[in-house]
Amino acid sequence: MPAPTFLDLAASIDNELKRNIRWPVRLVTAAGVTNLSILDAIVRADATLGAQAINLPDATTCKGMVFQFQKKDASVNTITIASIVGGQTINGQPSKVLATQNDFLIVVSDGANFFVTSQLITPAAAGSALYTAKGISKIDGVLPTLTPVPGTQIPFTVSVDGVCVFWVKGEFVGAFPVPSGTISVRIDGVTTYELGVYALNNGSGGDNVFDWTLAGSIPLFLLAGAHTCEIMAANVGLALQASVANPLTISVLYPGSVVVSSAVTPEAARVRKSANQSANPVVTLSFDVVDQNDGGVYSVAQPTRLTAQLGGWYNSVAELLFDQGIDGSFRSVKIRKNGVTIVAEDQRDDYVHNTTQRSLLADTGAIPLNPGDYLEVIAESDGTDGDEVVLALSDFSPVFTLVRLIPGSVNLDISARIARSTVQSIANATPTALSFDTIIYDTSLFFVIGSPTKLTIPVDGKYDISAAIQWAAAVLGSREMFIRKNGATMVELARVLTLGAADTVPLEAHARGIPCVAGDYFEVIVTQSSTAALNVATDGGTFFPVFYAKKVN
């Protein structure tokens, strides 16, 4: 047998070194600030004596080096990991926090900052990461600038990774020929969501003014850290009809420290009507079916109102369906505060010479209410044939909700948002469940690819369920979308009937505070009567079609 060569000996020594390498392990027990060296590859942190701030070395001095951290103790004291050099980040954020025993973090320097290769970071305990809200609005109605004032951005800081919700609402006007435009929500300088503003050509040819109301509720998962939100506009022939009473508004609800107790009794109500109610020319809707009434928000003695019992930020939504009328051009739904101030509105001015049913939805976004403040729903039309009525259909129209935005930590964040990346063809007059293929986020396994039409509830509670689609252009018939529970119960509807032109048709449906048990599931059902197959459009799986669920109680 020949003697080993030099290369054989070198390989043997290298293998032996690899098997016996010993990584340095440092135990940190002191409270306060600890600065690491490039030799501190593994750090076990025991914060029993107090909160710790552990600083990584300068990333420019340790490119390619790995640093591992573990919280060893079970105390409530946190361990904050950051770079010793200001401005250097971890996955784009200034720091990471380990708050629960056995949480860990593994980071690598890229020569300028640090990136995460693995982590287990349990969200903070209930009450430590409370939700708050901020908003800005534009009230002067001046074009072409649609940037809200005061301030062009909403700065906010998310304390722990979680879902934020953004609201945009405003009223616009345009002249014939049909104008169009886009309002964009920009998060951290990047366009995140676009809301189209447009008019339907009703075929009369004589109208020279169109009115729309824009309203949108946008959920988005953001990492902990500082963020900005702003609104931008690209418009053709559009004018903003902003005023003190009806501003263009953008608001954001996000995890951030606020002085509010998470033990406060929640307030949430969802009420409906059991009979049609005339809206000719205007009516304050009265409600008599109660799906939910936590905290005494609704009273049968005042059936038109939902009343705040505590001070704080609230969200209210009113959704209804107008029956078709043979004359008159205007239909609207408004949410009115304390009998005076309109805080949300949706309207259509496209009814001349057609017979059209129309779903309308008004969403206040995040608004502050004082104890005793109340909201009502106003339905309005300008028809003279007496047929302008608000339809009461099953359990989805009309619906009026008020929810206090109760603080809660993101470890209670149970939500999912899914989309579809390709068009789906829908046969004529054939109700069809939409199929989804893209997970935007899913915190609790709502969605599995083997059941692509469903979002399945993971734990008992009350949930908000939303969907948004856009139909491809076609001339004839109706377009409809509804949210269905457990394959049988319709919980929310959006509908446009008897189109007069080849229009694309966006539809949204929002079911608030639906009681569920684990295993319940929801689907988006679509149907159309254009006389031929028609596509549900897609923008590639980003904004439409989308399907969203979030546990709210």
Coordinates of N, CA and C in Angstrom, one line a residue, residues 27-189:
L27 N -22.0 34.3 27.4 CA -23.2 34.4 28.2 C -23.2 35.9 28.7
V28 N -24.3 36.6 28.4 CA -24.5 38.0 28.8 C -25.6 38.0 29.9
T29 N -25.2 38.5 31.1 CA -26.2 38.5 32.2 C -26.4 39.9 32.7
A30 N -25.5 40.8 32.4 CA -25.6 42.2 32.9 C -26.8 43.0 32.2
A31 N -27.5 43.8 33.0 CA -28.5 44.6 32.4 C -27.8 45.8 31.7
G32 N -28.5 46.4 30.8 CA -27.9 47.6 30.1 C -27.3 47.2 28.8
V33 N -26.2 48.0 28.4 CA -25.6 47.9 27.1 C -24.4 46.9 27.1
T34 N -24.3 46.0 26.1 CA -23.2 45.1 25.9 C -22.8 45.2 24.5
N35 N -21.5 45.6 24.3 CA -20.9 45.6 22.9 C -20.2 44.3 22.6
L36 N -20.5 43.7 21.4 CA -19.9 42.5 21.0 C -18.6 42.7 20.2
S37 N -17.7 41.7 20.2 CA -16.5 41.7 19.3 C -16.8 40.7 18.2
I38 N -15.9 40.7 17.2 CA -16.1 39.8 16.1 C -15.9 38.3 16.5
L39 N -15.4 38.1 17.8 CA -15.3 36.7 18.3 C -16.5 36.2 18.9
D40 N -17.5 37.1 19.2 CA -18.7 36.6 19.9 C -19.7 36.1 18.9
A41 N -19.4 34.8 18.4 CA -20.2 34.2 17.4 C -21.6 33.7 17.9
I42 N -21.6 33.2 19.2 CA -22.8 32.7 19.8 C -23.0 33.4 21.1
V43 N -24.2 34.0 21.3 CA -24.5 34.8 22.5 C -25.8 34.2 23.1
R44 N -25.7 33.8 24.4 CA -26.8 33.4 25.2 C -27.1 34.6 26.2
A45 N -28.3 35.2 26.1 CA -28.6 36.4 26.9 C -29.5 36.0 28.0
D46 N -29.1 36.3 29.2 CA -30.0 36.1 30.4 C -30.3 37.5 31.0
A47 N -31.6 37.9 30.7 CA -32.0 39.2 31.1 C -32.7 39.3 32.5
T48 N -32.5 38.3 33.3 CA -33.1 38.2 34.6 C -32.9 39.5 35.4
L49 N -31.7 40.1 35.3 CA -31.4 41.3 36.1 C -31.9 42.6 35.5
G50 N -32.4 42.5 34.3 CA -32.9 43.7 33.7 C -32.8 43.7 32.2
A51 N -33.5 44.6 31.5 CA -33.5 44.6 30.0 C -32.1 44.8 29.5
Q52 N -31.8 44.2 28.3 CA -30.4 44.3 27.8 C -30.5 44.9 26.4
A53 N -29.4 45.6 26.0 CA -29.2 46.1 24.7 C -27.9 45.6 24.2
I54 N -27.9 44.7 23.2 CA -26.7 44.0 22.8 C -26.3 44.5 21.4
N55 N -25.1 45.1 21.2 CA -24.7 45.8 20.0 C -23.8 44.9 19.2
L56 N -24.2 44.6 17.9 CA -23.3 43.9 17.0 C -22.1 44.8 16.6
P57 N -21.0 44.1 16.2 CA -19.9 44.9 15.7 C -20.2 45.7 14.4
D58 N -19.3 46.6 14.0 CA -19.5 47.3 12.8 C -19.6 46.3 11.6
A59 N -20.6 46.4 10.9 CA -20.8 45.4 9.8 C -19.7 45.5 8.7
T60 N -19.1 46.6 8.6 CA -18.1 46.7 7.6 C -16.8 46.0 8.0
T61 N -16.7 45.6 9.2 CA -15.4 44.9 9.7 C -15.6 43.4 9.8
C62 N -16.8 42.9 9.5 CA -17.0 41.5 9.7 C -17.9 40.8 8.6
K63 N -17.7 41.2 7.4 CA -18.4 40.7 6.2 C -18.4 39.2 6.2
G64 N -19.5 38.6 6.1 CA -19.6 37.1 6.0 C -19.7 36.4 7.3
M65 N -19.5 37.1 8.4 CA -19.5 36.5 9.7 C -20.9 36.3 10.3
V66 N -21.1 35.2 11.0 CA -22.4 34.8 11.5 C -22.4 35.1 13.0
F67 N -23.6 35.7 13.5 CA -23.8 35.9 14.9 C -25.1 35.3 15.3
Q68 N -25.1 34.5 16.4 CA -26.3 33.9 16.9 C -26.7 34.3 18.3
F69 N -28.0 34.5 18.5 CA -28.5 35.0 19.8 C -29.6 34.1 20.3
Q70 N -29.7 33.9 21.6 CA -30.8 33.2 22.2 C -31.1 33.9 23.5
K71 N -32.4 34.1 23.8 CA -32.9 34.6 25.1 C -33.0 33.4 26.0
K72 N -32.2 33.3 27.1 CA -32.1 32.1 27.9 C -33.1 32.1 29.0
D73 N -33.5 33.3 29.5 CA -34.4 33.4 30.7 C -35.8 33.5 30.4
A74 N -36.7 33.4 31.4 CA -38.2 33.5 31.2 C -38.7 34.8 31.8
S75 N -37.9 35.7 32.1 CA -38.4 37.0 32.6 C -39.1 37.8 31.6
V76 N -39.7 38.9 32.0 CA -40.4 39.8 31.1 C -39.4 40.8 30.4
N77 N -38.2 40.8 30.9 CA -37.2 41.8 30.4 C -36.8 41.4 28.9
T78 N -36.7 42.4 28.1 CA -36.4 42.2 26.7 C -34.9 42.3 26.4
I79 N -34.6 41.8 25.2 CA -33.2 41.9 24.7 C -33.3 42.5 23.3
T80 N -32.7 43.7 23.2 CA -32.7 44.4 21.9 C -31.4 44.3 21.3
I81 N -31.4 43.8 20.0 CA -30.2 43.6 19.3 C -30.1 44.6 18.1
A82 N -29.0 45.3 18.1 CA -28.8 46.3 17.1 C -27.3 46.4 16.7
S83 N -26.9 47.2 15.8 CA -25.5 47.5 15.4 C -25.0 48.6 16.3
I84 N -23.7 48.5 16.6 CA -23.0 49.5 17.4 C -22.9 50.8 16.5
V85 N -23.0 50.7 15.2 CA -22.9 51.8 14.3 C -24.3 52.3 14.0
G86 N -24.6 53.5 14.3 CA -25.9 54.1 13.9 C -26.2 54.1 12.5
G87 N -27.4 53.7 12.1 CA -27.8 53.7 10.7 C -27.6 52.3 10.1
Q88 N -26.8 51.4 10.6 CA -26.7 50.0 10.1 C -28.0 49.3 10.6
T89 N -28.5 48.4 9.8 CA -29.8 47.8 10.0 C -29.7 46.3 10.0
I90 N -30.8 45.7 10.5 CA -31.0 44.2 10.5 C -32.2 44.0 9.7
N91 N -32.1 43.4 8.5 CA -33.2 43.2 7.5 C -33.9 44.5 7.3
G92 N -33.2 45.6 7.2 CA -33.8 46.9 6.9 C -34.3 47.6 8.1
Q93 N -34.3 47.0 9.3 CA -34.9 47.6 10.5 C -33.7 48.0 11.5
P94 N -33.9 49.0 12.3 CA -32.9 49.4 13.2 C -32.5 48.4 14.3
S95 N -33.4 47.5 14.7 CA -33.1 46.5 15.7 C -34.1 45.4 15.7
K96 N -33.8 44.3 16.4 CA -34.7 43.2 16.7 C -34.8 43.0 18.2
V97 N -36.0 42.5 18.6 CA -36.2 42.4 20.0 C -36.6 40.9 20.3
L98 N -35.9 40.3 21.3 CA -36.2 39.0 21.8 C -36.9 39.2 23.1
A99 N -38.2 38.7 23.2 CA -39.0 39.0 24.4 C -39.4 37.7 25.2
T100 N -39.3 36.6 24.6 CA -39.8 35.3 25.1 C -38.7 34.3 25.3
Q101 N -38.7 33.5 26.3 CA -37.7 32.5 26.5 C -37.5 31.6 25.3
N102 N -36.2 31.4 25.0 CA -35.8 30.5 23.8 C -36.0 31.2 22.5
D103 N -36.5 32.4 22.4 CA -36.5 33.1 21.1 C -35.0 33.2 20.6
F104 N -34.8 33.1 19.3 CA -33.4 33.2 18.8 C -33.4 34.0 17.5
L105 N -32.2 34.4 17.2 CA -31.9 35.3 16.0 C -30.6 34.9 15.5
I106 N -30.5 34.7 14.1 CA -29.2 34.4 13.5 C -29.0 35.4 12.4
V107 N -27.9 36.2 12.4 CA -27.7 37.3 11.4 C -26.3 37.1 10.8
V108 N -26.2 37.7 9.6 CA -24.9 37.7 8.9 C -24.6 39.1 8.4
S109 N -23.3 39.5 8.4 CA -23.0 40.8 7.9 C -22.8 40.7 6.4
D110 N -23.3 41.6 5.6 CA -23.0 41.7 4.2 C -22.0 42.8 3.8
G111 N -21.3 43.3 4.9 CA -20.3 44.3 4.7 C -20.8 45.7 4.8
A112 N -22.1 45.9 4.9 CA -22.7 47.2 5.1 C -23.8 47.2 6.2
N113 N -24.6 46.1 6.2 CA -25.6 45.9 7.2 C -25.7 44.4 7.6
F114 N -26.7 44.0 8.3 CA -26.9 42.6 8.7 C -28.2 42.1 8.1
F115 N -28.2 40.8 7.7 CA -29.4 40.2 7.2 C -29.7 39.0 8.1
V116 N -31.0 38.6 8.2 CA -31.4 37.5 9.0 C -31.4 36.2 8.2
T117 N -30.8 35.2 8.7 CA -30.9 33.9 8.1 C -31.9 32.9 8.8
S118 N -32.2 33.2 10.1 CA -33.2 32.4 10.8 C -33.6 33.1 12.0
Q119 N -34.8 33.0 12.5 CA -35.3 33.6 13.7 C -36.5 33.0 14.2
L120 N -36.6 33.1 15.5 CA -37.9 32.8 16.2 C -38.1 33.9 17.2
I121 N -39.0 34.8 16.8 CA -39.3 36.0 17.7 C -40.8 36.0 18.0
T122 N -41.1 35.7 19.2 CA -42.5 35.6 19.6 C -43.0 37.1 19.8
P123 N -44.1 37.4 19.2 CA -44.6 38.8 19.4 C -44.8 39.1 20.9
A124 N -44.8 40.4 21.2 CA -44.9 40.9 22.6 C -46.2 40.5 23.2
A125 N -46.3 40.4 24.5 CA -47.5 40.0 25.2 C -48.6 41.0 25.0
A126 N -49.8 40.6 25.2 CA -51.0 41.4 25.0 C -50.9 42.7 25.9
G127 N -51.2 43.8 25.3 CA -51.1 45.1 26.0 C -49.8 45.8 25.8
S128 N -48.8 45.2 25.3 CA -47.5 45.9 25.2 C -47.3 46.5 23.8
A129 N -48.1 46.0 22.8 CA -48.0 46.6 21.5 C -49.4 47.0 21.0
L130 N -49.8 48.1 21.5 CA -51.2 48.5 21.3 C -51.4 49.2 19.9
Y131 N -52.6 49.1 19.4 CA -52.9 49.8 18.1 C -53.3 51.2 18.3
T132 N -52.8 52.0 17.4 CA -53.2 53.4 17.4 C -53.5 53.9 16.0
A133 N -53.9 55.1 15.8 CA -54.3 55.5 14.4 C -53.9 57.0 14.3
K134 N -53.6 57.3 13.0 CA -53.3 58.7 12.6 C -53.9 58.9 11.3
G135 N -54.1 60.2 11.0 CA -54.7 60.5 9.7 C -54.4 61.9 9.3
I136 N -54.5 62.2 8.0 CA -54.4 63.5 7.4 C -55.5 63.7 6.4
S137 N -55.8 64.9 6.1 CA -56.9 65.2 5.1 C -56.6 66.5 4.3
K138 N -57.3 66.5 3.2 CA -57.2 67.7 2.3 C -58.6 68.3 2.2
I139 N -58.7 69.6 2.5 CA -60.1 70.2 2.6 C -60.3 71.3 1.6
D140 N -59.3 71.7 0.7 CA -59.5 72.9 -0.1 C -60.1 72.6 -1.5
G141 N -60.1 71.4 -1.9 CA -60.7 71.0 -3.2 C -60.0 71.6 -4.4
V142 N -58.7 72.0 -4.3 CA -58.0 72.6 -5.3 C -57.2 71.6 -6.2
L143 N -57.3 71.7 -7.5 CA -56.5 70.9 -8.4 C -55.3 71.7 -8.9
P144 N -54.3 71.1 -9.5 CA -54.2 69.6 -9.7 C -53.6 68.9 -8.5
T145 N -53.1 69.6 -7.5 CA -52.5 68.9 -6.4 C -53.5 68.1 -5.5
L146 N -53.3 66.8 -5.4 CA -54.2 66.1 -4.5 C -53.5 65.6 -3.3
T147 N -52.3 66.1 -3.0 CA -51.6 65.7 -1.8 C -52.3 66.2 -0.6
P148 N -52.7 65.4 0.4 CA -53.4 65.9 1.5 C -52.6 66.9 2.3
V149 N -53.3 67.8 3.0 CA -52.7 68.7 3.9 C -53.4 68.7 5.2
P150 N -52.9 69.0 6.4 CA -51.5 69.4 6.5 C -50.6 68.2 6.4
G151 N -49.4 68.4 5.9 CA -48.4 67.3 5.8 C -48.6 66.4 4.6
T152 N -47.6 66.0 3.9 CA -47.7 65.1 2.8 C -47.6 63.7 3.1
Q153 N -47.2 63.4 4.3 CA -47.0 62.0 4.7 C -47.5 61.8 6.2
I154 N -47.9 60.5 6.4 CA -48.2 60.1 7.8 C -47.0 59.3 8.3
P155 N -46.1 59.8 9.2 CA -45.1 59.0 9.7 C -45.6 58.1 10.9
F156 N -45.3 56.8 10.9 CA -45.7 56.0 12.0 C -44.7 54.9 12.3
T157 N -44.7 54.4 13.4 CA -43.7 53.3 13.8 C -44.4 52.1 14.3
V158 N -44.2 51.0 13.6 CA -44.8 49.7 14.0 C -43.8 49.1 15.0
S159 N -44.4 48.8 16.2 CA -43.5 48.3 17.3 C -43.1 46.8 17.1
V160 N -44.0 46.0 16.5 CA -43.6 44.6 16.2 C -44.3 44.3 14.9
D161 N -43.7 43.3 14.2 CA -44.2 42.9 12.9 C -45.7 42.7 13.0
G162 N -46.5 43.2 12.1 CA -47.9 43.0 12.1 C -48.7 43.6 11.0
V163 N -50.0 43.4 11.0 CA -50.8 43.9 9.9 C -51.3 45.4 10.2
C164 N -51.1 46.3 9.3 CA -51.6 47.6 9.4 C -52.8 47.8 8.4
V165 N -53.7 48.7 8.7 CA -54.8 48.9 7.8 C -54.9 50.4 7.4
F166 N -55.0 50.7 6.2 CA -55.1 52.0 5.6 C -56.4 52.3 5.0
W167 N -56.9 53.5 5.2 CA -58.2 53.9 4.7 C -58.0 55.1 3.8
V168 N -58.7 55.2 2.7 CA -58.7 56.4 1.8 C -60.2 56.6 1.4
K169 N -60.6 57.9 1.5 CA -61.9 58.2 1.1 C -61.9 59.7 0.6
G170 N -62.8 59.9 -0.4 CA -62.9 61.3 -1.0 C -64.0 61.3 -2.1
E171 N -64.4 62.5 -2.5 CA -65.4 62.6 -3.5 C -64.8 63.4 -4.7
F172 N -65.1 63.0 -5.9 CA -64.6 63.5 -7.1 C -65.7 63.9 -8.1
V173 N -65.4 64.8 -9.0 CA -66.4 65.1 -10.1 C -65.6 65.2 -11.4
G174 N -66.3 64.9 -12.5 CA -65.7 65.0 -13.8 C -66.7 65.3 -14.9
A175 N -66.2 65.7 -16.1 CA -67.1 66.1 -17.1 C -67.1 65.1 -18.3
F176 N -68.2 65.1 -19.1 CA -68.3 64.2 -20.3 C -67.3 64.7 -21.3
P177 N -66.5 63.9 -22.1 CA -66.6 62.5 -22.1 C -66.0 61.9 -20.8
V178 N -66.3 60.6 -20.6 CA -66.0 59.9 -19.3 C -64.6 60.1 -18.9
P179 N -64.3 60.7 -17.7 CA -63.0 60.9 -17.2 C -62.6 59.6 -16.4
S180 N -61.3 59.6 -16.1 CA -60.8 58.5 -15.3 C -59.6 58.9 -14.5
G181 N -59.2 58.2 -13.6 CA -58.0 58.5 -12.8 C -57.7 57.4 -11.8
T182 N -56.5 57.6 -11.2 CA -56.1 56.6 -10.2 C -55.6 57.3 -8.9
I183 N -56.0 56.9 -7.8 CA -55.5 57.4 -6.5 C -54.6 56.2 -6.0
S184 N -53.4 56.6 -5.6 CA -52.4 55.5 -5.2 C -52.1 55.8 -3.7
V185 N -52.0 54.7 -3.0 CA -51.5 54.7 -1.6 C -50.0 54.3 -1.7
R186 N -49.2 55.1 -1.1 CA -47.7 54.8 -1.2 C -47.2 54.6 0.3
I187 N -46.6 53.4 0.5 CA -46.1 53.1 1.8 C -44.6 53.1 1.6
D188 N -43.9 53.9 2.4 CA -42.4 54.0 2.3 C -41.9 54.4 0.9
G189 N -42.7 55.3 0.3 CA -42.3 55.8 -1.0 C -42.6 54.9 -2.2

